[in-house]
Coordinates of C-alpha atoms in Angstrom, one line a residue:
X1 CA 0.0 0.0 0.0
X2 CA 1.4 3.4 -0.9
X3 CA 0.4 7.0 -1.5
X4 CA -2.8 8.8 -1.0
X5 CA -6.2 7.8 -2.5
X6 CA -8.5 10.7 -3.2
X7 CA -12.2 10.0 -3.9
X8 CA -13.9 12.7 -5.9
X9 CA -13.5 15.1 -8.8
X10 CA -14.7 18.4 -7.2
X11 CA -12.7 21.4 -6.5
X12 CA -11.4 20.2 -3.1
X13 CA -10.3 16.9 -4.5
X14 CA -8.5 18.5 -7.4
X15 CA -6.8 21.2 -5.4
X16 CA -5.6 18.6 -2.9
X17 CA -4.4 16.2 -5.6
X18 CA -2.5 19.0 -7.5
X19 CA -1.0 20.3 -4.3
X20 CA 0.2 16.9 -3.2
X21 CA 1.5 16.2 -6.7
X22 CA 3.4 19.5 -6.5
X23 CA 4.9 18.4 -3.2
X24 CA 6.1 15.1 -4.7
X25 CA 3.6 12.9 -2.8
X26 CA 2.0 10.0 -4.8
X27 CA -1.7 10.3 -5.3
X28 CA -4.5 8.4 -7.1
X29 CA -7.7 10.1 -8.0
X30 CA -10.9 8.0 -8.0
X31 CA -13.4 9.7 -10.3
X32 CA -17.1 9.0 -10.5
X33 CA -17.4 11.0 -13.7
X34 CA -15.2 11.4 -16.7
X35 CA -14.3 14.9 -18.0
X36 CA -16.7 14.3 -20.9
X37 CA -19.5 13.5 -18.5
X38 CA -18.8 16.6 -16.5
X39 CA -18.8 18.8 -19.6
X40 CA -22.1 17.3 -20.8
X41 CA -23.9 17.4 -17.5
X42 CA -26.3 19.8 -15.9
X43 CA -25.1 23.1 -14.3
X44 CA -23.6 21.9 -11.0
X45 CA -23.4 25.3 -9.2
X46 CA -22.6 28.9 -9.7
X47 CA -19.4 29.4 -7.8
X48 CA -17.5 32.6 -7.1
X49 CA -13.8 32.1 -6.6
X50 CA -12.4 34.9 -4.5
X51 CA -8.9 36.3 -4.4
X52 CA -7.3 33.7 -2.1
X53 CA -8.7 30.8 -4.1
X54 CA -7.4 32.4 -7.3
X55 CA -4.0 33.0 -5.7
X56 CA -3.8 29.3 -4.9
X57 CA -4.7 28.5 -8.5
X58 CA -1.7 30.6 -9.6
X59 CA 0.5 28.7 -7.2
X60 CA -0.6 25.4 -8.7
X61 CA -0.2 26.8 -12.2
X62 CA -3.9 26.3 -13.1
X63 CA -5.0 29.9 -13.4
X64 CA -6.5 29.4 -16.9
X65 CA -9.3 31.9 -16.6
X66 CA -7.5 35.2 -15.9
X67 CA -9.7 37.6 -17.8
X68 CA -8.9 41.2 -16.8
X69 CA -12.0 42.3 -18.9
X70 CA -14.4 39.8 -17.5
X71 CA -14.9 39.0 -13.8
X72 CA -16.2 40.3 -10.5
X73 CA -14.5 43.6 -9.7
X74 CA -17.3 44.9 -7.5
X75 CA -20.7 44.1 -6.1
X76 CA -23.8 46.3 -6.5
X77 CA -25.7 45.8 -3.3
X78 CA -29.4 46.6 -3.0
X79 CA -31.5 46.0 0.2
X80 CA -35.3 46.4 0.2
X81 CA -35.6 48.3 3.4
X82 CA -37.5 51.5 4.2
X83 CA -35.7 53.6 3.1
X84 CA -33.9 51.3 0.7
X85 CA -30.1 50.8 0.8
X86 CA -27.9 50.8 -2.3
X87 CA -24.1 50.9 -2.7
X88 CA -21.3 49.5 -4.8
X89 CA -18.3 48.0 -3.1
X90 CA -15.0 47.3 -4.8
X91 CA -12.8 44.2 -4.5
X92 CA -9.1 44.5 -4.0
X93 CA -8.6 41.4 -6.1
X94 CA -10.9 40.4 -9.0
X95 CA -13.1 37.4 -8.2
X96 CA -14.2 35.0 -11.0
X97 CA -17.2 32.9 -12.0
X98 CA -16.3 30.0 -14.3
X99 CA -18.7 27.2 -15.2
X100 CA -17.5 24.1 -13.3
X101 CA -18.2 22.1 -16.4
X102 CA -15.2 23.9 -17.8
X103 CA -13.2 24.3 -14.6
X104 CA -13.2 20.7 -13.3
X105 CA -12.3 18.9 -16.6
X106 CA -9.4 21.3 -17.1
X107 CA -7.9 20.7 -13.7
X108 CA -8.4 16.9 -14.2
X109 CA -6.4 17.3 -17.4
X110 CA -3.7 19.3 -15.6
X111 CA -3.4 16.6 -13.0
X112 CA -3.2 13.8 -15.5
X113 CA -0.7 15.6 -17.8
X114 CA 1.6 16.1 -14.8
X115 CA 1.7 12.3 -14.2
X116 CA -1.3 11.9 -12.0
X117 CA -3.3 8.6 -12.0
X118 CA -7.1 8.8 -12.5
X119 CA -9.1 5.6 -11.9
X120 CA -12.8 5.7 -13.0
X121 CA -15.1 4.2 -10.3
X122 CA -18.7 5.4 -10.7
X123 CA -19.8 4.4 -7.2
X124 CA -18.0 6.6 -4.5
X125 CA -18.7 4.0 -1.8
X126 CA -16.9 1.3 -3.9
X127 CA -14.1 3.9 -4.6
X128 CA -13.5 4.3 -0.8
X129 CA -13.2 0.6 -0.3
X130 CA -10.8 0.2 -3.2
X131 CA -8.7 3.2 -2.1
X132 CA -8.5 1.8 1.4
X133 CA -7.2 -1.6 0.1
X134 CA -4.7 0.0 -2.2
X135 CA -3.3 3.0 -0.4
X136 CA -2.0 3.9 3.0
X137 CA -4.3 6.9 3.3
X138 CA -7.7 7.7 1.9
X139 CA -9.3 11.2 1.5
X140 CA -13.0 11.4 0.7
X141 CA -13.7 14.7 -1.2
X142 CA -17.1 14.1 -2.6
X143 CA -20.5 15.0 -1.1
X144 CA -22.2 12.1 -2.7
X145 CA -25.0 10.7 -0.5
X146 CA -23.5 7.2 -0.7
X147 CA -20.6 8.1 1.6
X148 CA -22.5 10.4 4.0
X149 CA -22.9 7.5 6.4
X150 CA -19.2 7.2 6.8
X151 CA -18.9 10.5 8.6
X152 CA -21.2 11.2 11.6
X153 CA -23.3 14.3 11.5
X154 CA -22.5 16.9 14.3
X155 CA -26.0 17.9 15.4
X156 CA -24.9 21.0 17.3
X157 CA -23.3 22.5 14.2
X158 CA -25.9 21.3 11.6
X159 CA -29.4 22.4 10.6
X160 CA -32.4 20.1 10.6
X161 CA -33.8 21.3 7.3
X162 CA -33.0 23.6 4.4
X163 CA -33.5 27.4 4.9
X164 CA -33.7 28.2 1.2
X165 CA -35.0 26.9 -2.1
X166 CA -32.4 27.6 -4.8
X167 CA -32.8 28.3 -8.5
X168 CA -29.7 29.1 -10.5
X169 CA -29.6 29.5 -14.2
X170 CA -27.5 31.0 -17.1
X171 CA -29.4 33.4 -19.3
X172 CA -29.2 35.3 -22.5
X173 CA -30.7 38.8 -22.8
X174 CA -29.2 40.3 -19.6
X175 CA -26.5 43.0 -19.8
X176 CA -23.8 43.0 -17.1
X177 CA -23.5 45.6 -14.5
X178 CA -21.4 48.7 -15.1
X179 CA -18.8 48.6 -13.6
X180 CA -18.6 44.9 -14.2
X181 CA -19.4 42.8 -11.1
X182 CA -22.1 41.1 -9.2
X183 CA -25.6 42.4 -8.5
X184 CA -26.7 41.3 -5.0
X185 CA -30.2 42.0 -3.8
X186 CA -31.6 41.3 -0.4
X187 CA -35.4 41.2 0.0
X188 CA -36.1 40.6 3.7
X189 CA -38.7 37.8 4.2
X190 CA -38.5 36.6 0.6
X191 CA -34.8 35.9 0.0
X192 CA -31.9 37.0 -2.1
X193 CA -31.2 37.6 -5.9
X194 CA -27.8 37.4 -7.5
X195 CA -26.7 38.3 -11.0
X196 CA -23.2 37.3 -11.9
X197 CA -20.9 37.4 -15.0
X198 CA -20.2 33.8 -15.9
X199 CA -17.7 32.3 -18.3
X200 CA -19.6 29.2 -19.3
X201 CA -19.9 26.5 -21.9
X202 CA -22.3 28.8 -23.7
X203 CA -19.8 31.7 -23.6
X204 CA -19.9 34.8 -21.5
X205 CA -23.4 35.0 -20.1
X206 CA -25.3 36.2 -17.1
X207 CA -26.0 33.9 -14.1
X208 CA -29.1 34.6 -12.1
X209 CA -29.7 32.9 -8.8
X210 CA -32.7 33.1 -6.4
X211 CA -32.3 32.0 -2.8
X212 CA -36.0 31.8 -1.6
X213 CA -37.0 31.6 2.0
X214 CA -38.7 28.2 2.2
X215 CA -42.0 29.6 3.6
X216 CA -41.7 33.0 1.9
X217 CA -43.6 34.6 -1.0
X218 CA -41.3 33.2 -3.7
X219 CA -41.3 29.5 -2.6
X220 CA -44.4 28.2 -4.4
X221 CA -43.1 29.5 -7.7
X222 CA -39.5 28.2 -7.2
X223 CA -40.5 24.8 -5.8
X224 CA -41.7 23.3 -9.1
X225 CA -39.0 21.8 -11.4
X226 CA -38.4 23.6 -14.6
X227 CA -35.8 21.2 -16.1
X228 CA -38.3 20.3 -18.9
X229 CA -39.8 23.7 -19.1
X230 CA -37.1 26.3 -19.8
X231 CA -39.6 28.9 -21.1
X232 CA -41.6 28.5 -17.8
X233 CA -38.4 29.1 -15.9
X234 CA -37.6 32.3 -17.7
X235 CA -41.2 33.4 -17.2
X236 CA -41.1 32.9 -13.4
X237 CA -37.7 34.6 -13.1
X238 CA -39.1 37.6 -15.0
X239 CA -42.2 37.6 -12.9
X240 CA -40.3 37.7 -9.6
X241 CA -37.9 40.4 -10.8
X242 CA -40.9 42.6 -11.7
X243 CA -42.5 41.9 -8.3
X244 CA -39.6 43.3 -6.4
X245 CA -38.8 46.0 -9.1
X246 CA -35.3 44.6 -9.3
X247 CA -32.6 46.8 -10.9
X248 CA -31.8 43.8 -13.1
X249 CA -34.9 44.7 -15.1
X250 CA -33.2 47.8 -16.4
X251 CA -30.5 45.6 -18.1
X252 CA -32.9 42.9 -19.3
X253 CA -34.1 42.6 -22.9
X254 CA -37.4 40.7 -22.6
X255 CA -37.3 39.8 -26.3
X256 CA -34.1 37.8 -25.8
X257 CA -34.4 36.7 -22.2
X258 CA -34.1 32.9 -22.0
X259 CA -32.1 30.1 -20.5
X260 CA -29.0 29.6 -22.5
X261 CA -29.8 25.8 -22.6
X262 CA -32.1 23.5 -20.7
X263 CA -29.1 22.0 -19.0
X264 CA -28.0 25.4 -17.7
X265 CA -30.4 25.3 -14.8
X266 CA -30.0 24.0 -11.3
X267 CA -32.7 23.7 -8.6
X268 CA -32.7 22.3 -5.2
X269 CA -32.2 22.9 -1.5
X270 CA -29.3 22.4 0.9
X271 CA -29.5 21.3 4.5
X272 CA -26.4 22.9 6.2
X273 CA -24.4 20.0 7.7
X274 CA -21.2 19.6 9.6
X275 CA -19.7 16.1 9.9
X276 CA -16.9 14.6 11.9
X277 CA -14.3 14.6 9.2
X278 CA -12.8 11.2 9.7
X279 CA -13.8 7.6 10.1
X280 CA -12.2 4.3 10.9
X281 CA -12.1 1.8 7.9
X282 CA -10.2 -1.0 9.7
X283 CA -7.9 -1.6 12.6
X284 CA -5.2 0.8 11.4
X285 CA -6.9 2.5 8.5
X286 CA -8.8 5.7 8.4
X287 CA -10.5 7.9 5.9
X288 CA -10.4 11.7 6.1
X289 CA -13.2 14.0 4.7
X290 CA -12.7 17.4 3.1
X291 CA -15.0 19.7 1.1
X292 CA -18.7 19.0 1.0
X293 CA -18.1 15.6 2.6
X294 CA -17.1 17.4 5.8
X295 CA -18.8 20.8 5.8
X296 CA -21.8 21.7 3.6
X297 CA -23.2 25.2 3.8
X298 CA -25.9 27.0 1.9
X299 CA -24.3 29.1 -1.0
X300 CA -25.9 32.4 0.1
X301 CA -22.6 33.8 1.3
X302 CA -20.6 32.4 -1.7
X303 CA -18.2 30.5 0.6
X304 CA -18.6 26.8 -0.3
X305 CA -15.9 26.4 -2.9
X306 CA -13.5 28.9 -1.2
X307 CA -13.7 27.1 2.1
X308 CA -13.3 23.7 0.3
X309 CA -10.1 25.0 -1.3
X310 CA -8.7 26.5 1.9
X311 CA -9.4 23.2 3.7
X312 CA -7.8 21.1 0.9
X313 CA -4.7 23.2 1.1
X314 CA -4.5 22.9 4.9
X315 CA -5.0 19.2 4.7
X316 CA -2.2 19.0 2.0
X317 CA 0.1 20.8 4.3
X318 CA -0.6 18.5 7.2
X319 CA -0.2 15.4 5.1
X320 CA 3.2 16.7 3.9
X321 CA 4.3 17.5 7.4
X322 CA 3.1 14.3 9.1
X323 CA 4.5 10.8 8.8
X324 CA 1.6 8.9 10.4
X325 CA -2.0 8.9 9.1
X326 CA -3.3 7.6 12.4
X327 CA -6.1 8.5 14.8
X328 CA -4.1 11.3 16.3
X329 CA -3.8 12.8 12.9
X330 CA -7.6 12.5 12.4
X331 CA -8.3 14.4 15.7
X332 CA -5.8 17.1 14.7
X333 CA -7.6 17.4 11.4
X334 CA -11.0 17.6 13.0
X335 CA -9.8 20.5 15.2
X336 CA -8.1 22.3 12.4
X337 CA -11.0 22.0 9.9
X338 CA -13.4 23.5 12.4
X339 CA -11.0 26.3 13.0
X340 CA -11.3 27.0 9.3
X341 CA -15.0 26.3 8.9
X342 CA -16.4 27.9 12.1
X343 CA -16.6 31.5 10.8
X344 CA -18.0 30.5 7.5
X345 CA -20.6 28.2 9.1
X346 CA -21.8 30.7 11.7
X347 CA -21.8 33.6 9.3
X348 CA -23.8 31.6 6.7
X349 CA -26.2 30.4 9.3
X350 CA -26.9 34.0 10.4
X351 CA -27.3 35.1 6.8
X352 CA -30.1 32.6 6.3
X353 CA -32.2 34.2 9.0
X354 CA -33.9 37.7 9.0
X355 CA -31.1 40.3 8.9
X356 CA -30.5 41.6 12.4
X357 CA -30.7 45.4 13.0
X358 CA -26.9 45.7 13.4
X359 CA -26.3 44.1 10.0
X360 CA -28.7 46.5 8.4
X361 CA -26.7 49.3 10.2
X362 CA -23.5 48.0 8.6
X363 CA -25.1 48.0 5.1
X364 CA -26.6 51.4 5.6
X365 CA -23.2 52.8 6.8
X366 CA -21.6 51.2 3.7
X367 CA -24.0 53.2 1.6
X368 CA -22.6 56.3 3.0
X369 CA -18.9 55.4 3.0
X370 CA -16.9 54.0 0.0
X371 CA -14.2 52.8 2.4
X372 CA -16.8 50.8 4.4
X373 CA -18.4 49.5 1.2
X374 CA -15.0 48.3 -0.1
X375 CA -14.1 46.8 3.2
X376 CA -17.4 44.9 3.5
X377 CA -17.0 43.4 0.0
X378 CA -13.3 42.5 0.6
X379 CA -14.4 40.6 3.7
X380 CA -16.1 38.0 1.4
X381 CA -12.5 36.9 0.7
X382 CA -11.8 36.8 4.5
X383 CA -14.7 35.1 6.3
X384 CA -13.1 35.4 9.7
X385 CA -13.0 39.2 9.2
X386 CA -16.5 39.2 7.9
X387 CA -18.0 37.3 10.8
X388 CA -16.0 39.4 13.3
X389 CA -17.6 42.5 11.9
X390 CA -21.2 41.1 11.8
X391 CA -21.5 38.6 14.7
X392 CA -22.7 41.0 17.3
X393 CA -24.0 44.6 17.6
X394 CA -20.8 45.6 19.3
X395 CA -18.6 44.1 16.6
X396 CA -20.8 45.8 13.9
X397 CA -20.4 49.1 15.6
X398 CA -16.7 48.7 15.8
X399 CA -16.5 47.9 12.1
X400 CA -18.5 51.0 11.2
X401 CA -16.1 53.1 13.3
X402 CA -13.0 51.5 11.7
X403 CA -10.2 53.9 10.7
X404 CA -10.0 54.4 6.9
X405 CA -6.8 52.9 5.5
X406 CA -5.4 56.1 4.0
X407 CA -1.7 56.4 3.4
X408 CA -0.2 59.7 4.5
X409 CA 3.2 61.3 4.2
X410 CA 4.0 60.6 7.8
X411 CA 3.0 57.0 8.1
X412 CA 3.1 54.5 5.2
X413 CA 0.4 51.9 5.7
X414 CA 2.4 48.7 5.9
X415 CA -0.8 46.7 6.5
X416 CA -1.6 47.3 2.8
X417 CA 1.7 45.7 1.9
X418 CA 0.9 42.6 3.9
X419 CA -2.6 42.4 2.6
X420 CA -1.8 43.0 -1.0
X421 CA 1.5 41.2 -1.3
X422 CA 0.7 39.3 -4.4
X423 CA 2.7 39.6 -7.6
X424 CA 1.0 41.8 -10.2
X425 CA 2.1 41.9 -13.8
X426 CA 5.3 43.8 -14.4
X427 CA 4.8 47.3 -15.4
X428 CA 6.2 48.5 -18.8
X429 CA 9.9 48.2 -18.9
X430 CA 12.0 50.8 -20.7
X431 CA 14.9 49.8 -23.0
X432 CA 17.3 51.1 -20.4
X433 CA 16.1 48.6 -17.9
X434 CA 14.5 51.4 -15.8
X435 CA 10.9 50.8 -14.6
X436 CA 8.4 53.6 -14.9
X437 CA 5.1 53.4 -12.9
X438 CA 1.9 54.8 -14.5
X439 CA 2.0 57.6 -12.0
X440 CA 5.5 58.6 -13.2
X441 CA 7.5 57.3 -10.3
X442 CA 10.8 56.0 -11.6
X443 CA 12.9 53.0 -10.5
X444 CA 16.4 52.5 -11.7
X445 CA 19.2 50.2 -10.7
X446 CA 20.2 52.8 -8.1
X447 CA 16.8 52.7 -6.4
X448 CA 13.4 54.4 -6.3
X449 CA 13.1 58.0 -7.2
X450 CA 10.3 60.5 -6.4
X451 CA 9.7 63.5 -8.6
X452 CA 12.3 65.8 -6.9
X453 CA 15.0 63.2 -6.9
X454 CA 14.8 61.8 -10.5
X455 CA 18.3 61.4 -11.9
X456 CA 19.0 63.6 -14.9
X457 CA 16.9 66.0 -17.0
X458 CA 15.9 63.3 -19.4
X459 CA 13.2 62.0 -17.0
X460 CA 11.6 65.3 -15.9
X461 CA 9.5 66.0 -19.0
X462 CA 6.9 63.4 -18.2
X463 CA 6.5 64.2 -14.6
X464 CA 2.9 65.0 -13.8
X465 CA 2.4 68.0 -11.5
X466 CA -0.5 66.3 -9.8
X467 CA 1.7 63.9 -7.8
X468 CA 2.4 65.4 -4.4
X469 CA 3.6 64.4 -0.9
X470 CA 5.8 61.6 -2.3
X471 CA 8.1 59.8 0.1
X472 CA 10.4 56.7 -0.1
X473 CA 10.4 54.3 2.8
X474 CA 13.3 51.7 2.5
X475 CA 12.1 48.3 3.8
X476 CA 15.3 46.3 3.0
X477 CA 18.1 46.3 0.5
X478 CA 15.8 44.9 -2.1
X479 CA 12.4 46.5 -1.3
X480 CA 11.2 50.0 -1.0
X481 CA 7.8 51.5 -0.4
X482 CA 6.7 54.7 -2.2
X483 CA 3.8 56.6 -0.8
X484 CA 2.4 59.6 -2.5
X485 CA -0.8 61.6 -3.3
X486 CA -2.2 61.7 -6.8
X487 CA -4.9 64.3 -7.0
X488 CA -7.6 63.0 -4.5
X489 CA -6.0 59.6 -4.0
X490 CA -3.4 58.3 -1.5
X491 CA -1.3 55.8 -3.3
X492 CA 1.5 53.3 -2.5
X493 CA 3.7 51.2 -4.7
X494 CA 5.9 48.4 -3.2
X495 CA 9.0 47.8 -5.3
X496 CA 11.2 44.7 -5.2
X497 CA 14.6 44.4 -6.8
X498 CA 16.1 41.2 -8.2
X499 CA 19.7 41.8 -9.5
X500 CA 19.5 45.2 -11.1
X501 CA 15.8 45.1 -12.1
X502 CA 13.0 46.5 -10.1
X503 CA 9.4 45.3 -10.3
X504 CA 6.2 46.7 -8.8
X505 CA 4.6 44.0 -6.7
X506 CA 1.9 46.1 -5.1
X507 CA 0.1 49.1 -6.3
X508 CA -2.7 50.4 -4.0
X509 CA -4.9 53.4 -4.0
X510 CA -7.4 54.7 -1.5
X511 CA -9.5 57.8 -1.4
X512 CA -8.0 60.7 0.5
X513 CA -10.1 61.7 3.6
X514 CA -12.3 64.7 3.2
X515 CA -10.6 67.6 5.1
X516 CA -12.7 69.8 7.3
X517 CA -13.2 73.3 5.9

């Protein structure tokens, strides 16, 4: 017996398999569906992959859908309160919606092309038994019902029944938001509506998802199955959008509005469930659960796939660091997984209930502050930060009072450097080897230069007078932080030197605070 057997072909299974492969650990993937079956199947979900998940894709070399012109750069939030709430929050890092009928087959191909072994086994329960007999360790990364009984349900952390009826479809005839992003609408007592830009098997289309309160006013119209009635589906969606006077109507062409294909529709309901993520398969054999096999949440907060990836990466790290896949390892994994999943699970559970007054206070404050709106949206990529800002009235009030992250001449905001330290594309490089930022800050082999210290007259012609308050903060021999003001923005650029070449690895802008008259 050798290596790790991984049962499943979802995002957690593939990220774990690719990560262990990258670490030089032998794996075998047991697949219940072939890439062709996945591509030809029904829409499985409508997943938003936030910045941390996309960064992990870059690390694995599977960032195949990096479209600067098509993705989620912001969220247009609307709340049907009296008075209504509306704001647009910006993401620091673009999120992405890619049809998993494209995403999963491509990652399967990456794994196989790099030497990975894929064994087709249609029944996950049979796959677990086979893996246990052929490998020293087994990871179950499929939420298929046939393996649910392996992992006991934790009643205190699980729901008894679904809180939402879900209808998700891909549609023609809907223009995307401007600026491009997600439309997120909260209708207290009825549910939520999402419109998203999706790169799908049908091309670049609009995804529309309804999360309907099970005993609310939308439920009776979303409970019937429309798989054989795509025109009926479009009719009901249009009817509900009109009922709530959704902003989506202003971007919708009723003459063209239709499901892209009958298969591009998903309906159902999810009972949020947390399971003990391990089981004994024999005297000295265990199976570990990750992804939906361990923690299954309603998609209302958009965290399912992102949590699954975070958990897969943590499990991969633990497998690489440990020599024994024993009961002690299982207990450590149980504790670590709940550390990762607690905030997502509690935040999502709260979001499924009526919005508390303090959450409405946060949303209303975000409508009056771009900084708060951006921070609120960025927290979707940091569920621990999100839950710490929404869990109680006191925490919500503290979030509303948070200090804006402006950068001043006196104090460079190093937190931005830590938060944003992810390589961006190199800025344009001059023939001389010097690097010129878009805001006319120059970097040469001798270091970083602000406007008043540029070497030689040959550089001064292009200097914009609007850049003020520029300072250079040396961080090390190979890193410097420039902070400056550009018109009404405070800006920072972190530069890193390798040999005699400098690259911009962070470029951040934040609105300058309004000064009192």
